[in-house]
PDB file of C-alpha atoms in Angstrom:
ATOM      1  CA  MET A1489     130.285 130.275  94.535  1.00  0.00           C
ATOM      2  CA  ARG A1490     133.084 127.773  94.021  1.00  0.00           C
ATOM      3  CA  ASP A1491     133.438 127.304  97.779  1.00  0.00           C
ATOM      4  CA  ARG A1492     129.812 126.190  98.009  1.00  0.00           C
ATOM      5  CA  GLN A1493     130.088 123.356  95.471  1.00  0.00           C
ATOM      6  CA  PRO A1494     132.576 121.209  97.445  1.00  0.00           C
ATOM      7  CA  ALA A1495     130.637 121.769 100.665  1.00  0.00           C
ATOM      8  CA  ARG A1496     127.359 120.826  98.972  1.00  0.00           C
ATOM      9  CA  GLY A1497     128.929 117.737  97.441  1.00  0.00           C
ATOM     10  CA  GLU A1498     130.396 116.702 100.771  1.00  0.00           C
ATOM     11  CA  ARG A1499     127.068 117.216 102.553  1.00  0.00           C
ATOM     12  CA  ARG A1500     125.297 115.232  99.831  1.00  0.00           C
ATOM     13  CA  ALA A1501     127.785 112.371 100.204  1.00  0.00           C
ATOM     14  CA  LEU A1502     127.414 112.332 103.995  1.00  0.00           C
ATOM     15  CA  GLU A1503     123.606 112.361 103.783  1.00  0.00           C
ATOM     16  CA  PHE A1504     123.640 109.517 101.278  1.00  0.00           C
ATOM     17  CA  GLU A1505     126.109 107.495 103.375  1.00  0.00           C
ATOM     18  CA  ALA A1506     123.813 107.883 106.391  1.00  0.00           C
ATOM     19  CA  PHE A1507     120.846 106.756 104.278  1.00  0.00           C
ATOM     20  CA  VAL A1508     122.729 103.694 103.023  1.00  0.00           C
ATOM     21  CA  ALA A1509     123.867 102.807 106.552  1.00  0.00           C
ATOM     22  CA  GLY A1510     120.264 102.821 107.717  1.00  0.00           C
ATOM     23  CA  ALA A1511     118.455 101.354 104.722  1.00  0.00           C
ATOM     24  CA  ALA A1512     120.809  99.003 102.889  1.00  0.00           C
ATOM     25  CA  GLY A1513     120.238  96.015 105.167  1.00  0.00           C
ATOM     26  CA  ARG A1514     116.466  96.069 104.781  1.00  0.00           C
ATOM     27  CA  LEU A1515     116.699  96.721 101.032  1.00  0.00           C
ATOM     28  CA  LEU A1516     119.183  93.855 100.631  1.00  0.00           C
ATOM     29  CA  HIS A1517     116.855  91.529 102.513  1.00  0.00           C
ATOM     30  CA  ALA A1518     113.954  92.563 100.259  1.00  0.00           C
ATOM     31  CA  ALA A1519     116.129  92.010  97.169  1.00  0.00           C
ATOM     32  CA  THR A1520     117.211  88.601  98.489  1.00  0.00           C
ATOM     33  CA  LEU A1521     113.579  87.604  98.974  1.00  0.00           C
ATOM     34  CA  LEU A1522     112.773  88.782  95.443  1.00  0.00           C
ATOM     35  CA  THR A1523     115.600  86.848  93.810  1.00  0.00           C
ATOM     36  CA  ALA A1524     114.894  83.722  95.928  1.00  0.00           C
ATOM     37  CA  GLU A1525     118.543  83.402  96.827  1.00  0.00           C
ATOM     38  CA  ALA A1526     119.936  82.227 100.126  1.00  0.00           C
ATOM     39  CA  PRO A1527     120.831  85.119 102.456  1.00  0.00           C
ATOM     40  CA  ASP A1528     124.497  84.128 102.524  1.00  0.00           C
ATOM     41  CA  ALA A1529     124.788  83.579  98.750  1.00  0.00           C
ATOM     42  CA  ASN A1530     122.926  86.373  96.985  1.00  0.00           C
ATOM     43  CA  PRO A1531     124.942  87.926  94.141  1.00  0.00           C
ATOM     44  CA  ARG A1532     121.860  88.857  92.081  1.00  0.00           C
ATOM     45  CA  ALA A1533     120.223  90.516  95.082  1.00  0.00           C
ATOM     46  CA  ARG A1534     123.400  92.494  95.763  1.00  0.00           C
ATOM     47  CA  ARG A1535     123.528  93.609  92.134  1.00  0.00           C
ATOM     48  CA  LEU A1536     119.870  94.649  92.315  1.00  0.00           C
ATOM     49  CA  LEU A1537     120.568  96.602  95.519  1.00  0.00           C
ATOM     50  CA  THR A1538     123.572  98.309  93.945  1.00  0.00           C
ATOM     51  CA  LEU A1539     121.460  99.429  90.986  1.00  0.00           C
ATOM     52  CA  ALA A1540     118.714 100.744  93.281  1.00  0.00           C
ATOM     53  CA  LEU A1541     121.193 102.673  95.427  1.00  0.00           C
ATOM     54  CA  ALA A1542     122.959 104.095  92.375  1.00  0.00           C
ATOM     55  CA  HIS A1543     119.621 105.253  90.984  1.00  0.00           C
ATOM     56  CA  THR A1544     118.701 106.842  94.315  1.00  0.00           C
ATOM     57  CA  TYR A1545     122.065 108.612  94.546  1.00  0.00           C
ATOM     58  CA  ALA A1546     121.635 109.983  91.035  1.00  0.00           C
ATOM     59  CA  ARG A1547     118.251 111.436  92.059  1.00  0.00           C
ATOM     60  CA  TRP A1548     119.373 112.526  95.543  1.00  0.00           C
ATOM     61  CA  ASP A1549     119.291 116.290  94.885  1.00  0.00           C
ATOM     62  CA  ARG A1550     115.910 116.070  93.144  1.00  0.00           C
ATOM     63  CA  LEU A1551     114.077 114.115  95.840  1.00  0.00           C
ATOM     64  CA  ARG A1552     112.926 117.345  97.585  1.00  0.00           C
ATOM     65  CA  GLY A1553     111.013 115.964 100.501  1.00  0.00           C
ATOM     66  CA  GLU A1554     110.403 112.516  99.011  1.00  0.00           C
ATOM     67  CA  ASP A1555     111.488 109.557 101.094  1.00  0.00           C
ATOM     68  CA  PRO A1556     114.732 108.186  99.620  1.00  0.00           C
ATOM     69  CA  TYR A1557     113.814 104.725 100.931  1.00  0.00           C
ATOM     70  CA  ASP A1558     110.597 104.784  98.890  1.00  0.00           C
ATOM     71  CA  CYS A1559     112.604 105.841  95.839  1.00  0.00           C
ATOM     72  CA  ALA A1560     115.095 102.998  96.292  1.00  0.00           C
ATOM     73  CA  ARG A1561     112.367 100.433  97.024  1.00  0.00           C
ATOM     74  CA  GLN A1562     110.359 101.509  93.978  1.00  0.00           C
ATOM     75  CA  TYR A1563     113.394 101.240  91.714  1.00  0.00           C
ATOM     76  CA  LEU A1564     114.289  97.862  93.243  1.00  0.00           C
ATOM     77  CA  ALA A1565     110.783  96.562  92.550  1.00  0.00           C
ATOM     78  CA  THR A1566     110.460  97.963  89.041  1.00  0.00           C
ATOM     79  CA  ARG A1567     113.940  96.793  88.053  1.00  0.00           C
ATOM     80  CA  PHE A1568     113.189  93.311  89.373  1.00  0.00           C
ATOM     81  CA  ALA A1569     109.833  93.263  87.578  1.00  0.00           C
ATOM     82  CA  HIS A1570     111.358  94.452  84.315  1.00  0.00           C
ATOM     83  CA  THR A1571     114.174  91.923  84.370  1.00  0.00           C
ATOM     84  CA  THR A1572     112.024  88.956  85.407  1.00  0.00           C
ATOM     85  CA  TRP A1573     109.206  89.605  82.968  1.00  0.00           C
ATOM     86  CA  HIS A1574     111.623  90.329  80.137  1.00  0.00           C
ATOM     87  CA  PRO A1575     112.532  87.257  78.061  1.00  0.00           C
ATOM     88  CA  HIS A1576     116.205  87.574  79.020  1.00  0.00           C
ATOM     89  CA  GLY A1577     115.627  88.518  82.673  1.00  0.00           C
ATOM     90  CA  ALA A1578     118.488  88.078  85.100  1.00  0.00           C
ATOM     91  CA  PHE A1579     116.698  87.965  88.446  1.00  0.00           C
ATOM     92  CA  GLY A1580     113.844  85.542  87.898  1.00  0.00           C
ATOM     93  CA  HIS A1581     115.150  82.185  88.980  1.00  0.00           C
ATOM     94  CA  ALA A1582     117.876  81.005  91.264  1.00  0.00           C
ATOM     95  CA  ARG A1583     120.465  79.187  89.206  1.00  0.00           C
ATOM     96  CA  THR A1584     122.093  76.784  91.656  1.00  0.00           C
ATOM     97  CA  GLY A1585     122.702  76.258  95.322  1.00  0.00           C
ATOM     98  CA  PRO A1586     120.388  76.754  98.259  1.00  0.00           C
ATOM     99  CA  ARG A1587     117.241  78.692  97.590  1.00  0.00           C
ATOM    100  CA  GLY A1588     115.467  81.236  99.727  1.00  0.00           C
ATOM    101  CA  PRO A1589     112.171  80.890 101.549  1.00  0.00           C
ATOM    102  CA  LEU A1590     110.165  82.291  98.631  1.00  0.00           C
ATOM    103  CA  ALA A1591     111.780  80.124  95.962  1.00  0.00           C
ATOM    104  CA  GLY A1592     108.554  78.181  95.390  1.00  0.00           C
ATOM    105  CA  LEU A1593     106.756  81.311  94.187  1.00  0.00           C
ATOM    106  CA  THR A1594     106.753  82.880  90.751  1.00  0.00           C
ATOM    107  CA  PRO A1595     108.669  86.159  90.389  1.00  0.00           C
ATOM    108  CA  ARG A1596     105.399  88.122  90.295  1.00  0.00           C
ATOM    109  CA  GLU A1597     104.149  86.411  93.457  1.00  0.00           C
ATOM    110  CA  ARG A1598     107.456  87.129  95.202  1.00  0.00           C
ATOM    111  CA  LEU A1599     107.294  90.772  94.154  1.00  0.00           C
ATOM    112  CA  VAL A1600     103.728  91.268  95.363  1.00  0.00           C
ATOM    113  CA  LEU A1601     104.356  89.392  98.605  1.00  0.00           C
ATOM    114  CA  VAL A1602     107.524  91.332  99.413  1.00  0.00           C
ATOM    115  CA  LEU A1603     105.913  94.689  98.661  1.00  0.00           C
ATOM    116  CA  ARG A1604     102.667  93.957 100.497  1.00  0.00           C
ATOM    117  CA  ILE A1605     103.784  91.867 103.475  1.00  0.00           C
ATOM    118  CA  TYR A1606     107.468  92.596 104.060  1.00  0.00           C
ATOM    119  CA  GLU A1607     107.491  96.253 103.024  1.00  0.00           C
ATOM    120  CA  GLY A1608     103.917  97.082 104.016  1.00  0.00           C
ATOM    121  CA  VAL A1609     103.073  98.896 100.786  1.00  0.00           C
ATOM    122  CA  ALA A1610      99.330  99.469 100.375  1.00  0.00           C
ATOM    123  CA  GLU A1611      97.447  97.319  97.876  1.00  0.00           C
ATOM    124  CA  GLU A1612      96.559 100.336  95.712  1.00  0.00           C
ATOM    125  CA  GLN A1613     100.167 101.570  95.661  1.00  0.00           C
ATOM    126  CA  THR A1614     101.445  98.111  94.747  1.00  0.00           C
ATOM    127  CA  ALA A1615      98.861  97.887  91.983  1.00  0.00           C
ATOM    128  CA  ALA A1616      99.863 101.287  90.608  1.00  0.00           C
ATOM    129  CA  LEU A1617     103.567 100.423  90.776  1.00  0.00           C
ATOM    130  CA  LEU A1618     103.061  97.161  88.887  1.00  0.00           C
ATOM    131  CA  GLY A1619     100.356  98.381  86.511  1.00  0.00           C
ATOM    132  CA  LEU A1620      97.832  95.830  87.769  1.00  0.00           C
ATOM    133  CA  PRO A1621      94.294  96.182  89.110  1.00  0.00           C
ATOM    134  CA  ALA A1622      94.112  96.217  92.918  1.00  0.00           C
ATOM    135  CA  GLU A1623      91.917  93.099  92.839  1.00  0.00           C
ATOM    136  CA  ARG A1624      94.646  91.224  90.956  1.00  0.00           C
ATOM    137  CA  VAL A1625      97.268  92.290  93.503  1.00  0.00           C
ATOM    138  CA  HIS A1626      94.957  91.090  96.286  1.00  0.00           C
ATOM    139  CA  THR A1627      94.493  87.700  94.597  1.00  0.00           C
ATOM    140  CA  ILE A1628      98.210  87.251  93.913  1.00  0.00           C
ATOM    141  CA  CYS A1629      99.063  88.155  97.507  1.00  0.00           C
ATOM    142  CA  GLU A1630      96.518  85.706  98.934  1.00  0.00           C
ATOM    143  CA  ARG A1631      97.715  82.880  96.688  1.00  0.00           C
ATOM    144  CA  ALA A1632     101.380  83.560  97.472  1.00  0.00           C
ATOM    145  CA  THR A1633     100.695  83.737 101.208  1.00  0.00           C
ATOM    146  CA  ALA A1634      98.806  80.448 101.087  1.00  0.00           C
ATOM    147  CA  THR A1635     101.650  78.822  99.154  1.00  0.00           C
ATOM    148  CA  VAL A1636     104.248  79.993 101.666  1.00  0.00           C
ATOM    149  CA  LEU A1637     102.185  79.070 104.718  1.00  0.00           C
ATOM    150  CA  HIS A1638     100.946  75.740 103.358  1.00  0.00           C
ATOM    151  CA  PRO A1639     103.496  74.389 100.872  1.00  0.00           C
ATOM    152  CA  ALA A1640     102.462  71.424  98.764  1.00  0.00           C
ATOM    153  CA  ARG A1641     103.550  68.197 100.326  1.00  0.00           C
ATOM    154  CA  THR A1642     105.762  66.071  98.185  1.00  0.00           C
ATOM    155  CA  ALA A1643     105.215  62.355  98.096  1.00  0.00           C
ATOM    156  CA  PRO A1644     107.740  60.456 100.189  1.00  0.00           C
ATOM    157  CA  ALA A1645     110.391  58.746  98.149  1.00  0.00           C
ATOM    158  CA  VAL A1646     109.700  55.061  97.615  1.00  0.00           C
ATOM    159  CA  ARG A1647     112.613  53.044  98.841  1.00  0.00           C
ATOM    160  CA  ALA A1648     113.685  50.013  96.910  1.00  0.00           C
ATOM    161  CA  PRO A1649     113.459  46.841  98.963  1.00  0.00           C
ATOM    162  CA  ALA A1650     116.758  45.890 100.483  1.00  0.00           C
ATOM    163  CA  LYS A1651     118.436  42.955  98.823  1.00  0.00           C
ATOM    164  CA  ALA A1652     118.834  39.987 101.023  1.00  0.00           C
ATOM    165  CA  ALA A1653     122.371  38.925 101.607  1.00  0.00           C
ATOM    166  CA  PRO A1654     123.114  35.436 100.255  1.00  0.00           C
ATOM    167  CA  SER A1655     123.358  32.920 103.029  1.00  0.00           C
TER     168      SER A1655
END
């Protein structure tokens, strides 16, 4: 019996490493979109990914036929939602520096858009995950898509007239 435990642990570690090698890039990109950070400067997205992968590893033996990617994505989304909608949330707004392509959206809009468009999660599943009616998810997704595709134009900066040089 003791000989089985190390072999099982080693197999578990190898399976998880293979999962991370295949899924971490896509999950990191989703987390980066959620946190509205730039792809090359995304510490909050990396922290969110680390938490999702740690949660998935902890549940690895209990997944039993479930897709580990779905487990990680669900944890990523719920953790992001919890931290952004909580008064002291850590992932809601980019602090400084360049901002990602979804920075003009609210955290909820980013979450719905990433789940629906980037991840391809069905409207009903997204609604169930977020505890919202499907109609609300549909409306949020449409509004967020319109905002991304047709951003509000900012008024051009008014330049002060150039001072004439004394002659």
